[in-house]
Amino acid sequence: DVVPKVEQYFQLKDAQPLVIVLVVFLNYKGGRYMKKQFRVKTHEDFQHVVRSGLVEKNRFFVVYYLESEFSYPRVGISAPIKLGNAVIRSKTRRQIRGMLQECWSELEAIDYVIIARKSYDLEQYGLGLEELKGLLNKIRRKRNEKKA
C-alpha cells in the first residue's frame, strides 16, 4: 500500500521508475559514516584525545589521534572561531565530513580529532582533500612503523 502513495507523490506512471528511485535511495551512503557511534562527541572525549594523543599537522589541518577500545574509527571535527562566523564554520565541518566519507576506508580503528586551521580555504575542496589524505597516510605509516 506504500507503492501507490509513492507513485502518486512522485507522479510516476508505473513501478519501474519507483524501483530505480528506491535503489538509489537505499544505496545512498550520505549519513552512514558520521552516525553518532562514529563520532568523538563529548567534551571529555575531545579533551582526552587532544591531551593524551599524538598529533600530525599540515597547513590546513591539525589531526590528533589516540588508540581506541572500539573496533571502528571515531572522528571529531572542530572549526575554531578564527575561521569565521557560524555559517563558515558549519560549512567547513560539512566539507570535512564529506572528505572523510571519501577516504573512510583509509581510516584505522582509532579516535581522531580534526581541527581546521585558519588557512583552510572553503573554495579549494580538492586541495583540502589531498592534504587530509596525506595526513591520514602519515598517521598510518607512523602506526605501522611502531608495530614493526
PDB file of C-alpha atoms in Angstrom:
ATOM      1  CA  ASP A   1       0.000   0.000   0.000  1.00  0.00           C
ATOM      2  CA  VAL A   2       3.057   2.281   0.120  1.00  0.00           C
ATOM      3  CA  VAL A   3       3.762   1.949  -3.613  1.00  0.00           C
ATOM      4  CA  PRO A   4       0.594   3.750  -4.795  1.00  0.00           C
ATOM      5  CA  LYS A   5       1.298   6.611  -2.364  1.00  0.00           C
ATOM      6  CA  VAL A   6       4.891   6.924  -3.555  1.00  0.00           C
ATOM      7  CA  GLU A   7       3.828   6.696  -7.203  1.00  0.00           C
ATOM      8  CA  GLN A   8       1.289   9.428  -6.568  1.00  0.00           C
ATOM      9  CA  TYR A   9       3.799  11.582  -4.676  1.00  0.00           C
ATOM     10  CA  PHE A  10       6.452  11.293  -7.396  1.00  0.00           C
ATOM     11  CA  GLN A  11       3.771  11.295 -10.121  1.00  0.00           C
ATOM     12  CA  LEU A  12       5.011   8.010 -11.557  1.00  0.00           C
ATOM     13  CA  LYS A  13       3.016   6.032 -14.123  1.00  0.00           C
ATOM     14  CA  ASP A  14       4.341   2.551 -13.369  1.00  0.00           C
ATOM     15  CA  ALA A  15       6.508   0.851 -10.745  1.00  0.00           C
ATOM     16  CA  GLN A  16       9.758   0.668 -12.766  1.00  0.00           C
ATOM     17  CA  PRO A  17      10.919   4.258 -12.072  1.00  0.00           C
ATOM     18  CA  LEU A  18       9.934   3.685  -8.469  1.00  0.00           C
ATOM     19  CA  VAL A  19      12.354   0.761  -8.258  1.00  0.00           C
ATOM     20  CA  ILE A  20      15.137   2.970  -9.606  1.00  0.00           C
ATOM     21  CA  VAL A  21      14.336   5.684  -7.067  1.00  0.00           C
ATOM     22  CA  LEU A  22      14.322   3.158  -4.208  1.00  0.00           C
ATOM     23  CA  VAL A  23      17.605   1.558  -5.332  1.00  0.00           C
ATOM     24  CA  VAL A  24      19.290   4.963  -5.485  1.00  0.00           C
ATOM     25  CA  PHE A  25      17.863   5.850  -2.067  1.00  0.00           C
ATOM     26  CA  LEU A  26      18.923   2.542  -0.491  1.00  0.00           C
ATOM     27  CA  ASN A  27      22.452   2.794  -1.936  1.00  0.00           C
ATOM     28  CA  TYR A  28      22.877   6.355  -0.680  1.00  0.00           C
ATOM     29  CA  LYS A  29      25.758   6.438   1.805  1.00  0.00           C
ATOM     30  CA  GLY A  30      25.428  10.067   2.822  1.00  0.00           C
ATOM     31  CA  GLY A  31      24.973   9.785   6.571  1.00  0.00           C
ATOM     32  CA  ARG A  32      26.360   6.302   7.046  1.00  0.00           C
ATOM     33  CA  TYR A  33      29.845   7.281   8.149  1.00  0.00           C
ATOM     34  CA  MET A  34      29.154  10.063  10.596  1.00  0.00           C
ATOM     35  CA  LYS A  35      26.434   8.486  12.690  1.00  0.00           C
ATOM     36  CA  LYS A  36      26.737   9.080  16.416  1.00  0.00           C
ATOM     37  CA  GLN A  37      28.653   5.859  17.000  1.00  0.00           C
ATOM     38  CA  PHE A  38      31.373   7.078  14.597  1.00  0.00           C
ATOM     39  CA  ARG A  39      31.835  10.448  16.330  1.00  0.00           C
ATOM     40  CA  VAL A  40      34.020  11.689  19.117  1.00  0.00           C
ATOM     41  CA  LYS A  41      31.161  13.640  20.599  1.00  0.00           C
ATOM     42  CA  THR A  42      31.567  14.694  24.203  1.00  0.00           C
ATOM     43  CA  HIS A  43      33.867  17.400  25.512  1.00  0.00           C
ATOM     44  CA  GLU A  44      35.628  14.828  27.686  1.00  0.00           C
ATOM     45  CA  ASP A  45      36.349  12.578  24.698  1.00  0.00           C
ATOM     46  CA  PHE A  46      37.712  15.530  22.707  1.00  0.00           C
ATOM     47  CA  GLN A  47      39.943  16.585  25.587  1.00  0.00           C
ATOM     48  CA  HIS A  48      41.162  13.024  26.172  1.00  0.00           C
ATOM     49  CA  VAL A  49      42.208  12.632  22.521  1.00  0.00           C
ATOM     50  CA  VAL A  50      43.824  16.086  22.365  1.00  0.00           C
ATOM     51  CA  ARG A  51      45.702  15.814  25.667  1.00  0.00           C
ATOM     52  CA  SER A  52      46.727  12.157  25.565  1.00  0.00           C
ATOM     53  CA  GLY A  53      47.017  11.529  21.841  1.00  0.00           C
ATOM     54  CA  LEU A  54      49.633  12.115  19.185  1.00  0.00           C
ATOM     55  CA  VAL A  55      49.403  14.949  16.680  1.00  0.00           C
ATOM     56  CA  GLU A  56      50.097  15.474  12.979  1.00  0.00           C
ATOM     57  CA  LYS A  57      49.838  18.871  11.288  1.00  0.00           C
ATOM     58  CA  ASN A  58      49.911  20.434   7.867  1.00  0.00           C
ATOM     59  CA  ARG A  59      48.894  23.823   6.540  1.00  0.00           C
ATOM     60  CA  PHE A  60      45.121  23.147   6.593  1.00  0.00           C
ATOM     61  CA  PHE A  61      44.521  20.679   9.424  1.00  0.00           C
ATOM     62  CA  VAL A  62      45.709  19.523  12.819  1.00  0.00           C
ATOM     63  CA  VAL A  63      44.842  15.884  13.491  1.00  0.00           C
ATOM     64  CA  TYR A  64      45.073  14.414  16.970  1.00  0.00           C
ATOM     65  CA  TYR A  65      44.759  10.648  17.217  1.00  0.00           C
ATOM     66  CA  LEU A  66      44.645   8.123  20.011  1.00  0.00           C
ATOM     67  CA  GLU A  67      44.215   4.375  20.322  1.00  0.00           C
ATOM     68  CA  SER A  68      40.613   3.394  20.940  1.00  0.00           C
ATOM     69  CA  GLU A  69      38.809   0.451  22.501  1.00  0.00           C
ATOM     70  CA  PHE A  70      36.302   0.470  19.638  1.00  0.00           C
ATOM     71  CA  SER A  71      36.597  -1.700  16.527  1.00  0.00           C
ATOM     72  CA  TYR A  72      35.781   1.234  14.231  1.00  0.00           C
ATOM     73  CA  PRO A  73      37.172   4.732  13.755  1.00  0.00           C
ATOM     74  CA  ARG A  74      35.620   7.650  15.616  1.00  0.00           C
ATOM     75  CA  VAL A  75      36.079  11.197  14.371  1.00  0.00           C
ATOM     76  CA  GLY A  76      35.526  14.585  15.971  1.00  0.00           C
ATOM     77  CA  ILE A  77      35.647  17.747  13.864  1.00  0.00           C
ATOM     78  CA  SER A  78      36.336  21.212  15.176  1.00  0.00           C
ATOM     79  CA  ALA A  79      36.249  24.526  13.360  1.00  0.00           C
ATOM     80  CA  PRO A  80      37.601  27.322  15.581  1.00  0.00           C
ATOM     81  CA  ILE A  81      36.098  30.792  15.755  1.00  0.00           C
ATOM     82  CA  LYS A  82      39.149  32.135  13.919  1.00  0.00           C
ATOM     83  CA  LEU A  83      37.772  30.604  10.702  1.00  0.00           C
ATOM     84  CA  GLY A  84      34.818  32.969  10.591  1.00  0.00           C
ATOM     85  CA  ASN A  85      31.183  33.201  11.561  1.00  0.00           C
ATOM     86  CA  ALA A  86      28.903  30.250  12.343  1.00  0.00           C
ATOM     87  CA  VAL A  87      27.924  29.766   8.688  1.00  0.00           C
ATOM     88  CA  ILE A  88      31.565  29.445   7.604  1.00  0.00           C
ATOM     89  CA  ARG A  89      32.393  27.088  10.468  1.00  0.00           C
ATOM     90  CA  SER A  90      29.383  24.866   9.717  1.00  0.00           C
ATOM     91  CA  LYS A  91      30.267  24.721   6.033  1.00  0.00           C
ATOM     92  CA  THR A  92      33.845  23.823   6.948  1.00  0.00           C
ATOM     93  CA  ARG A  93      32.671  20.961   9.170  1.00  0.00           C
ATOM     94  CA  ARG A  94      30.351  19.704   6.417  1.00  0.00           C
ATOM     95  CA  GLN A  95      33.192  19.758   3.908  1.00  0.00           C
ATOM     96  CA  ILE A  96      35.479  17.854   6.248  1.00  0.00           C
ATOM     97  CA  ARG A  97      32.722  15.256   6.799  1.00  0.00           C
ATOM     98  CA  GLY A  98      32.463  14.937   3.013  1.00  0.00           C
ATOM     99  CA  MET A  99      36.218  14.446   2.750  1.00  0.00           C
ATOM    100  CA  LEU A 100      36.062  11.764   5.432  1.00  0.00           C
ATOM    101  CA  GLN A 101      33.337   9.944   3.521  1.00  0.00           C
ATOM    102  CA  GLU A 102      35.634   9.795   0.510  1.00  0.00           C
ATOM    103  CA  CYS A 103      38.528   8.331   2.483  1.00  0.00           C
ATOM    104  CA  TRP A 104      36.644   6.401   5.201  1.00  0.00           C
ATOM    105  CA  SER A 105      38.160   3.075   4.150  1.00  0.00           C
ATOM    106  CA  GLU A 106      41.641   4.500   4.845  1.00  0.00           C
ATOM    107  CA  LEU A 107      40.828   5.270   8.494  1.00  0.00           C
ATOM    108  CA  GLU A 108      42.090   2.895  11.145  1.00  0.00           C
ATOM    109  CA  ALA A 109      40.074   1.959  14.224  1.00  0.00           C
ATOM    110  CA  ILE A 110      41.333   4.814  16.398  1.00  0.00           C
ATOM    111  CA  ASP A 111      39.908   8.118  17.635  1.00  0.00           C
ATOM    112  CA  TYR A 112      40.640  11.213  15.546  1.00  0.00           C
ATOM    113  CA  VAL A 113      40.046  14.886  16.286  1.00  0.00           C
ATOM    114  CA  ILE A 114      40.410  17.027  13.178  1.00  0.00           C
ATOM    115  CA  ILE A 115      40.801  20.767  13.656  1.00  0.00           C
ATOM    116  CA  ALA A 116      40.637  23.072  10.651  1.00  0.00           C
ATOM    117  CA  ARG A 117      43.274  25.788  10.605  1.00  0.00           C
ATOM    118  CA  LYS A 118      42.672  29.413   9.709  1.00  0.00           C
ATOM    119  CA  SER A 119      44.464  28.866   6.398  1.00  0.00           C
ATOM    120  CA  TYR A 120      41.815  26.328   5.297  1.00  0.00           C
ATOM    121  CA  ASP A 121      40.047  27.622   2.188  1.00  0.00           C
ATOM    122  CA  LEU A 122      36.445  26.573   1.559  1.00  0.00           C
ATOM    123  CA  GLU A 123      36.867  27.154  -2.174  1.00  0.00           C
ATOM    124  CA  GLN A 124      39.673  24.580  -2.532  1.00  0.00           C
ATOM    125  CA  TYR A 125      37.924  21.341  -1.610  1.00  0.00           C
ATOM    126  CA  GLY A 126      40.181  19.160  -3.756  1.00  0.00           C
ATOM    127  CA  LEU A 127      43.339  20.571  -2.233  1.00  0.00           C
ATOM    128  CA  GLY A 128      41.898  20.143   1.267  1.00  0.00           C
ATOM    129  CA  LEU A 129      41.013  16.527   0.464  1.00  0.00           C
ATOM    130  CA  GLU A 130      44.564  15.810  -0.703  1.00  0.00           C
ATOM    131  CA  GLU A 131      46.012  17.431   2.430  1.00  0.00           C
ATOM    132  CA  LEU A 132      43.717  15.402   4.694  1.00  0.00           C
ATOM    133  CA  LYS A 133      44.515  12.152   2.855  1.00  0.00           C
ATOM    134  CA  GLY A 134      48.212  12.963   3.205  1.00  0.00           C
ATOM    135  CA  LEU A 135      47.846  13.395   6.968  1.00  0.00           C
ATOM    136  CA  LEU A 136      45.892  10.151   7.314  1.00  0.00           C
ATOM    137  CA  ASN A 137      48.549   8.296   5.308  1.00  0.00           C
ATOM    138  CA  LYS A 138      51.265   9.790   7.500  1.00  0.00           C
ATOM    139  CA  ILE A 139      49.407   8.616  10.609  1.00  0.00           C
ATOM    140  CA  ARG A 140      49.021   5.117   9.147  1.00  0.00           C
ATOM    141  CA  ARG A 141      52.737   4.936   8.271  1.00  0.00           C
ATOM    142  CA  LYS A 142      53.782   6.042  11.773  1.00  0.00           C
ATOM    143  CA  ARG A 143      51.475   3.495  13.411  1.00  0.00           C
ATOM    144  CA  ASN A 144      52.800   0.719  11.125  1.00  0.00           C
ATOM    145  CA  GLU A 145      56.387   1.677  11.988  1.00  0.00           C
ATOM    146  CA  LYS A 146      55.559   1.425  15.690  1.00  0.00           C
ATOM    147  CA  LYS A 147      54.054  -2.033  15.245  1.00  0.00           C
ATOM    148  CA  ALA A 148      57.096  -3.286  13.316  1.00  0.00           C
TER     149      ALA A 148
END
